[in-house]
Amino acid sequence: MSSLLAHLYSRIRGSPEDVATMSLCFILENSLSARKVFSNYLSTVAGVEPFPDLFFSIQVVGEGKERPDLIGVDQNNNELLVCEAKFWAGLTVNQPLAYLKRLRENGNDAEKALVFICPHERIPNLWGELVRLCKNSNKCSIEDGDEDRRIVVDGIPMGIVSWRAINEILMQALSSEHSPLVKDLYQLEGLCEQMDLTAFKPFTPEDFGVDRAQRIMSYNYIVDRVADELIHKMNASTKGVKTTPTKTGYVRYLGLPLYNLGISVQINHEYWLNYADTPFWFTLRNVGKGHWEYAREAHEALRGLEYSIPKKMFLDKTSGGILCIPLFAPLYAHEDEVVRCLVDSIKEVLIIL
């Protein structure tokens, strides 16, 4: 799910973490039930008794110039909860030890905790870094289970939780009372999902398996075979064009003189990520004088594909406009059947023209 906030965050001054923290704080400031469920949940994450009613502020600078994203204070203004929001940014020099010290030395004996909030996929990586930074501290104990991850340094516990979990417990609380803040939480959820989609994901051992290389090569091989079929059976031409690797994948450009079109069959990771669940794509443009351009007449003829549910055509607005049509390979099929299916899908589009 995307959202207006996800679309606009890059134009807002500050990092995406700042935007997410401000959004979270706004929700907490305006809902007692949200504050209670949030602080109770984080007390469970940190392994401490439930916090009293907390009031939240963002980026309160401490004596050591440390500036955590979110703090929770009790009615006497004692800091009991410090939260650090992360998407994919690295840790700063103050994280986490200066934050733990700040809680330890803030002059009250109530239970306190530091909690990191990050994407679910980043938890193992970020937790490993936190353990590395803390393990040589005095009186450090580490609980590192599949569900419960907790570090206690000099009596101050630290935990980690995902944005997804935070959004889920807040949504339950706000929805149960039909709060108007639900729409604001949807905005925050959209931003979190957008950051998950667009950011670098830490590598796992499976990412370097030989099967990954075989799969990538097979994608490119299928594109080559489909392009060759179009050349042999539909008089597509390679004159003036060439096979092109790109940062978004692998492309075979072809001319279709009968239609005065420049087409491509390609693997496009960006389209796969943003438009439809397939790596295989067919694109169309007009052949202009020395360059390819937006195919206006083809676009009008294919409007039905664009307005169908689900959409069967998308407009990439770069380079003046590119008509992008997803090609869906049959599952569990032999190579020849996959190629035949993709070629037939392209023919069905051209028949409309």
Coordinates of C-alpha atoms in Angstrom, one line a residue:
M1 CA 0.0 0.0 0.0
S2 CA 1.4 3.3 -1.0
S3 CA 0.3 6.7 0.5
L4 CA 0.5 10.4 -0.1
L5 CA 3.2 10.6 2.7
A6 CA 5.2 7.9 0.9
H7 CA 5.0 9.9 -2.3
L8 CA 6.0 13.2 -0.7
Y9 CA 8.5 12.2 2.0
S10 CA 11.5 12.9 -0.3
R11 CA 10.4 16.6 -0.6
I12 CA 10.0 17.1 3.1
R13 CA 13.0 18.5 4.9
G14 CA 14.8 15.8 7.0
S15 CA 15.4 12.1 6.6
P16 CA 12.7 9.5 6.1
E17 CA 13.3 8.4 9.7
D18 CA 12.6 12.0 10.8
V19 CA 9.4 12.0 8.8
A20 CA 8.3 8.6 10.2
T21 CA 9.1 9.7 13.8
M22 CA 7.2 12.9 13.5
S23 CA 4.2 11.0 12.1
L24 CA 4.3 8.5 14.9
C25 CA 4.7 11.2 17.6
F26 CA 1.7 13.1 16.1
I27 CA -0.5 9.9 16.5
L28 CA 0.8 9.3 20.0
E29 CA 0.2 12.9 21.0
N30 CA -3.4 12.8 19.9
S31 CA -4.6 9.4 21.2
L32 CA -4.4 8.2 24.8
S33 CA -5.2 4.6 23.7
A34 CA -2.4 4.8 21.2
R35 CA 0.1 6.0 23.8
K36 CA -1.0 3.2 26.2
V37 CA -0.8 0.4 23.7
F38 CA 2.5 1.7 22.3
S39 CA 4.3 2.1 25.7
N40 CA 2.8 -1.2 27.0
Y41 CA 4.0 -3.1 23.9
L42 CA 7.5 -1.6 24.1
S43 CA 7.7 -2.5 27.8
T44 CA 7.1 -6.1 26.8
V45 CA 9.7 -5.9 24.1
A46 CA 12.3 -4.5 26.6
G47 CA 11.2 -7.0 29.3
V48 CA 10.2 -4.4 32.0
E49 CA 7.1 -3.7 34.0
P50 CA 4.5 -1.6 32.1
F51 CA 5.3 2.1 32.0
P52 CA 3.1 4.7 33.6
D53 CA 1.3 7.1 31.3
L54 CA 4.0 8.6 29.0
F55 CA 4.2 11.8 27.0
F56 CA 6.3 11.8 23.9
S57 CA 8.6 14.3 22.2
I58 CA 11.0 14.1 19.3
Q59 CA 14.7 14.8 19.1
V60 CA 15.4 16.1 22.6
V61 CA 19.1 16.9 22.8
G62 CA 21.0 15.5 25.8
E63 CA 24.0 16.7 27.7
G64 CA 26.3 14.7 25.4
K65 CA 24.7 16.2 22.3
E66 CA 23.0 12.9 21.6
R67 CA 19.5 13.3 20.0
P68 CA 17.3 10.2 20.1
D69 CA 14.3 10.2 17.7
L70 CA 11.6 9.8 20.3
I71 CA 11.5 10.0 24.1
G72 CA 8.7 9.1 26.6
V73 CA 8.5 11.0 29.9
D74 CA 6.3 10.5 32.9
Q75 CA 4.2 13.2 34.6
N76 CA 7.3 14.4 36.5
N77 CA 9.3 14.7 33.2
N78 CA 11.5 11.7 33.9
E79 CA 12.7 10.0 30.8
L80 CA 11.7 6.4 30.9
L81 CA 11.6 5.3 27.3
V82 CA 14.0 6.2 24.4
C83 CA 13.2 5.1 20.9
E84 CA 15.5 5.2 17.9
A85 CA 13.8 4.9 14.5
K86 CA 15.6 3.3 11.6
F87 CA 14.9 2.3 8.1
W88 CA 18.2 1.6 6.4
A89 CA 20.5 4.4 7.8
G90 CA 23.5 3.2 9.8
L91 CA 24.1 3.7 13.5
T92 CA 25.6 7.0 14.7
V93 CA 28.5 7.3 17.2
N94 CA 26.0 7.8 20.0
Q95 CA 24.0 4.7 19.3
P96 CA 23.3 2.8 21.4
L97 CA 25.8 3.4 24.2
A98 CA 25.3 7.1 24.7
Y99 CA 21.5 6.6 24.8
L100 CA 21.9 3.8 27.4
K101 CA 24.1 6.1 29.5
R102 CA 21.6 8.9 29.2
L103 CA 18.9 6.7 30.7
R104 CA 21.1 5.3 33.4
E105 CA 22.2 8.7 34.6
N106 CA 18.9 10.6 34.4
G107 CA 18.4 10.6 38.2
N108 CA 15.4 8.4 38.8
D109 CA 15.0 4.8 39.8
A110 CA 12.0 3.8 37.7
E111 CA 12.3 1.1 35.1
K112 CA 13.7 2.5 31.8
A113 CA 14.4 1.1 28.4
L114 CA 15.8 1.8 24.9
V115 CA 14.0 0.4 21.9
F116 CA 15.1 0.4 18.3
I117 CA 12.4 0.4 15.6
C118 CA 13.4 -0.8 12.1
P119 CA 12.1 -2.8 9.1
H120 CA 11.5 -6.4 9.9
E121 CA 14.1 -7.6 7.4
R122 CA 16.7 -5.5 9.0
I123 CA 16.3 -6.8 12.6
P124 CA 18.9 -9.6 12.4
N125 CA 21.5 -7.3 10.8
L126 CA 20.9 -4.3 13.1
W127 CA 20.7 -6.6 16.2
G128 CA 24.0 -8.1 15.4
E129 CA 25.6 -4.7 15.2
L130 CA 24.0 -3.7 18.5
V131 CA 25.3 -6.8 20.2
R132 CA 28.8 -6.2 18.8
L133 CA 28.8 -2.6 20.2
C134 CA 27.5 -3.6 23.6
K135 CA 29.1 -7.0 24.4
N136 CA 32.3 -5.5 25.9
S137 CA 30.4 -3.1 28.2
N138 CA 30.3 -3.6 31.9
K139 CA 27.6 -5.8 33.3
C140 CA 26.2 -6.7 29.9
S141 CA 23.8 -9.6 29.4
I142 CA 22.4 -10.7 26.1
E143 CA 19.2 -12.6 25.3
D144 CA 19.2 -13.6 21.7
G145 CA 16.2 -15.8 20.9
D146 CA 14.2 -16.0 17.7
E147 CA 11.4 -13.9 19.2
D148 CA 12.9 -12.2 22.2
R149 CA 16.0 -10.2 21.6
R150 CA 17.2 -8.2 24.6
I151 CA 20.4 -6.6 25.8
V152 CA 20.9 -5.3 29.3
V153 CA 23.8 -2.9 29.9
D154 CA 24.5 -1.7 33.4
G155 CA 20.8 -2.3 34.3
I156 CA 19.3 -0.6 31.3
P157 CA 17.5 -3.0 28.9
M158 CA 17.4 -2.6 25.1
G159 CA 15.1 -4.2 22.7
I160 CA 14.3 -4.2 19.0
V161 CA 10.9 -4.2 17.1
S162 CA 9.7 -3.8 13.6
W163 CA 7.8 -0.9 12.1
R164 CA 5.3 -3.5 11.0
A165 CA 4.6 -4.6 14.5
I166 CA 4.2 -1.0 15.7
N167 CA 1.8 -0.2 13.0
E168 CA -0.3 -3.3 13.6
I169 CA -0.8 -2.7 17.4
L170 CA -1.6 0.9 16.8
M171 CA -4.1 0.0 14.0
Q172 CA -5.9 -2.4 16.3
A173 CA -6.2 0.2 19.1
L174 CA -7.3 3.1 16.8
S175 CA -9.7 1.0 14.7
S176 CA -11.4 -0.4 17.7
E177 CA -12.5 3.1 18.7
H178 CA -13.1 4.3 15.2
S179 CA -10.5 7.0 15.6
P180 CA -10.0 9.6 12.8
L181 CA -6.3 8.9 13.3
V182 CA -6.6 5.7 11.4
K183 CA -6.2 7.6 8.2
D184 CA -3.0 9.2 9.5
L185 CA -1.7 5.7 10.5
Y186 CA -2.3 4.5 6.9
Q187 CA 0.0 7.3 5.8
L188 CA 2.7 6.1 8.1
E189 CA 2.2 2.5 7.0
G190 CA 2.5 3.6 3.4
L191 CA 5.8 5.4 4.1
C192 CA 7.2 2.3 5.9
E193 CA 6.2 0.0 3.0
Q194 CA 7.8 2.4 0.5
M195 CA 11.1 2.4 2.4
D196 CA 11.0 -1.4 2.5
L197 CA 10.5 -1.5 -1.3
T198 CA 13.1 1.0 -2.3
A199 CA 15.9 0.4 0.1
F200 CA 18.9 -1.9 0.0
K201 CA 18.2 -5.2 1.8
P202 CA 21.1 -6.9 3.7
F203 CA 22.4 -10.0 1.9
T204 CA 21.6 -13.5 3.2
P205 CA 23.5 -16.7 2.4
E206 CA 20.7 -17.7 0.0
D207 CA 21.5 -14.6 -2.2
F208 CA 24.8 -16.1 -3.3
G209 CA 23.6 -19.6 -4.1
V210 CA 24.4 -20.9 -7.6
D211 CA 20.6 -21.3 -8.1
R212 CA 20.3 -17.5 -8.1
A213 CA 22.8 -17.1 -10.9
Q214 CA 21.1 -19.9 -12.9
R215 CA 17.7 -18.1 -12.5
I216 CA 19.1 -14.7 -13.6
M217 CA 20.7 -16.3 -16.7
S218 CA 17.5 -18.1 -17.5
Y219 CA 15.5 -14.9 -17.5
N220 CA 17.9 -13.4 -20.0
Y221 CA 17.9 -16.5 -22.1
I222 CA 14.1 -16.5 -22.3
V223 CA 14.2 -12.8 -23.5
D224 CA 16.7 -13.8 -26.2
R225 CA 14.5 -16.7 -27.4
V226 CA 11.4 -14.5 -27.5
A227 CA 13.2 -11.8 -29.5
D228 CA 14.5 -14.4 -31.9
E229 CA 10.9 -15.8 -32.4
L230 CA 9.7 -12.3 -33.2
I231 CA 12.5 -11.9 -35.7
H232 CA 11.8 -15.2 -37.5
K233 CA 8.0 -15.2 -37.4
M234 CA 7.0 -11.5 -37.3
N235 CA 9.7 -9.9 -39.4
A236 CA 11.0 -7.9 -36.5
S237 CA 14.4 -6.3 -37.3
T238 CA 17.6 -5.7 -35.4
K239 CA 18.8 -3.1 -37.9
G240 CA 20.2 -0.1 -36.0
V241 CA 19.6 -1.6 -32.6
K242 CA 21.5 -3.8 -30.2
T243 CA 21.2 -6.1 -27.2
T244 CA 21.6 -3.8 -24.1
P245 CA 22.3 -4.6 -20.5
T246 CA 20.9 -1.8 -18.2
K247 CA 20.9 -1.1 -14.6
T248 CA 17.2 -2.3 -14.5
G249 CA 17.8 -5.5 -16.3
Y250 CA 18.4 -6.8 -19.8
V251 CA 16.8 -5.5 -23.1
R252 CA 16.5 -6.8 -26.7
Y253 CA 15.4 -3.9 -28.9
L254 CA 13.7 -4.6 -32.2
G255 CA 12.1 -2.7 -35.0
L256 CA 8.6 -3.7 -36.4
P257 CA 8.5 -2.0 -39.8
L258 CA 5.0 -3.2 -40.5
Y259 CA 3.7 -1.1 -37.5
N260 CA 6.4 1.6 -37.7
L261 CA 7.1 0.7 -34.1
G262 CA 10.2 0.3 -32.0
I263 CA 9.7 -2.5 -29.5
S264 CA 11.6 -4.3 -26.8
V265 CA 11.4 -7.5 -24.9
Q266 CA 13.1 -7.2 -21.6
I267 CA 13.8 -8.1 -18.0
N268 CA 13.0 -4.9 -16.1
H269 CA 13.4 -5.0 -12.3
E270 CA 12.0 -1.5 -11.9
Y271 CA 8.7 -2.4 -13.7
W272 CA 8.6 -5.7 -11.8
L273 CA 8.9 -3.8 -8.5
N274 CA 6.5 -1.0 -9.3
Y275 CA 4.0 -2.2 -11.8
A276 CA 3.3 -5.9 -11.9
D277 CA 4.6 -9.2 -10.6
T278 CA 6.6 -10.4 -13.5
P279 CA 10.2 -9.8 -14.7
F280 CA 9.2 -10.0 -18.4
W281 CA 8.1 -6.9 -20.2
F282 CA 7.1 -5.8 -23.8
T283 CA 7.5 -2.1 -24.6
L284 CA 6.3 -0.1 -27.6
R285 CA 7.4 3.3 -29.1
N286 CA 7.1 5.0 -32.5
V287 CA 10.1 5.0 -34.8
G288 CA 10.8 8.7 -35.4
K289 CA 13.5 10.4 -37.4
G290 CA 16.6 9.0 -35.9
H291 CA 15.1 8.2 -32.6
W292 CA 12.2 6.5 -30.9
E293 CA 9.3 8.5 -29.4
Y294 CA 6.0 8.2 -27.6
A295 CA 3.5 6.1 -29.5
R296 CA 0.4 8.2 -29.1
E297 CA -1.8 6.3 -31.6
A298 CA -0.8 2.9 -30.2
H299 CA -1.6 4.2 -26.7
E300 CA -5.1 5.2 -27.7
A301 CA -5.7 1.8 -29.4
L302 CA -4.5 0.0 -26.3
R303 CA -6.4 2.1 -23.7
G304 CA -8.5 -1.0 -22.8
L305 CA -5.4 -2.7 -21.5
E306 CA -4.5 0.3 -19.4
Y307 CA -8.0 0.5 -17.8
S308 CA -8.5 -3.2 -17.3
I309 CA -8.5 -4.7 -13.8
P310 CA -5.8 -5.8 -13.1
K311 CA -4.0 -3.3 -15.4
K312 CA -2.4 -4.9 -18.5
M313 CA -0.5 -1.8 -19.7
F314 CA 1.4 1.0 -17.9
L315 CA 2.9 4.2 -19.1
D316 CA 6.6 4.9 -18.2
K317 CA 6.7 8.7 -18.4
T318 CA 10.5 8.8 -18.9
S319 CA 12.0 9.4 -22.3
G320 CA 8.8 11.1 -23.5
G321 CA 6.6 8.0 -22.7
I322 CA 7.0 4.3 -23.1
L323 CA 4.1 1.8 -23.3
C324 CA 4.9 -1.1 -20.9
I325 CA 3.0 -4.4 -21.1
P326 CA 3.7 -7.1 -18.5
L327 CA 4.2 -10.6 -19.9
F328 CA 3.3 -13.5 -17.6
A329 CA 5.1 -16.7 -17.9
P330 CA 3.2 -20.0 -17.2
L331 CA 4.3 -21.7 -14.0
Y332 CA 5.9 -25.1 -13.9
A333 CA 6.2 -25.1 -17.7
H334 CA 8.9 -26.2 -20.0
E335 CA 11.2 -23.6 -21.6
D336 CA 9.5 -24.0 -25.1
E337 CA 6.0 -23.5 -23.6
V338 CA 7.2 -20.4 -21.7
V339 CA 8.6 -18.9 -24.9
R340 CA 5.4 -19.7 -26.9
C341 CA 3.2 -18.2 -24.2
L342 CA 5.2 -14.9 -24.1
V343 CA 5.2 -14.6 -27.9
D344 CA 1.5 -15.3 -28.1
S345 CA 0.9 -12.5 -25.5
I346 CA 2.9 -10.1 -27.7
K347 CA 0.9 -11.1 -30.8
E348 CA -2.4 -10.5 -28.9
V349 CA -1.3 -6.9 -28.2
L350 CA -0.2 -6.3 -31.8
I351 CA -3.5 -7.7 -33.2
I352 CA -5.3 -4.8 -31.4
L353 CA -3.2 -2.4 -33.4

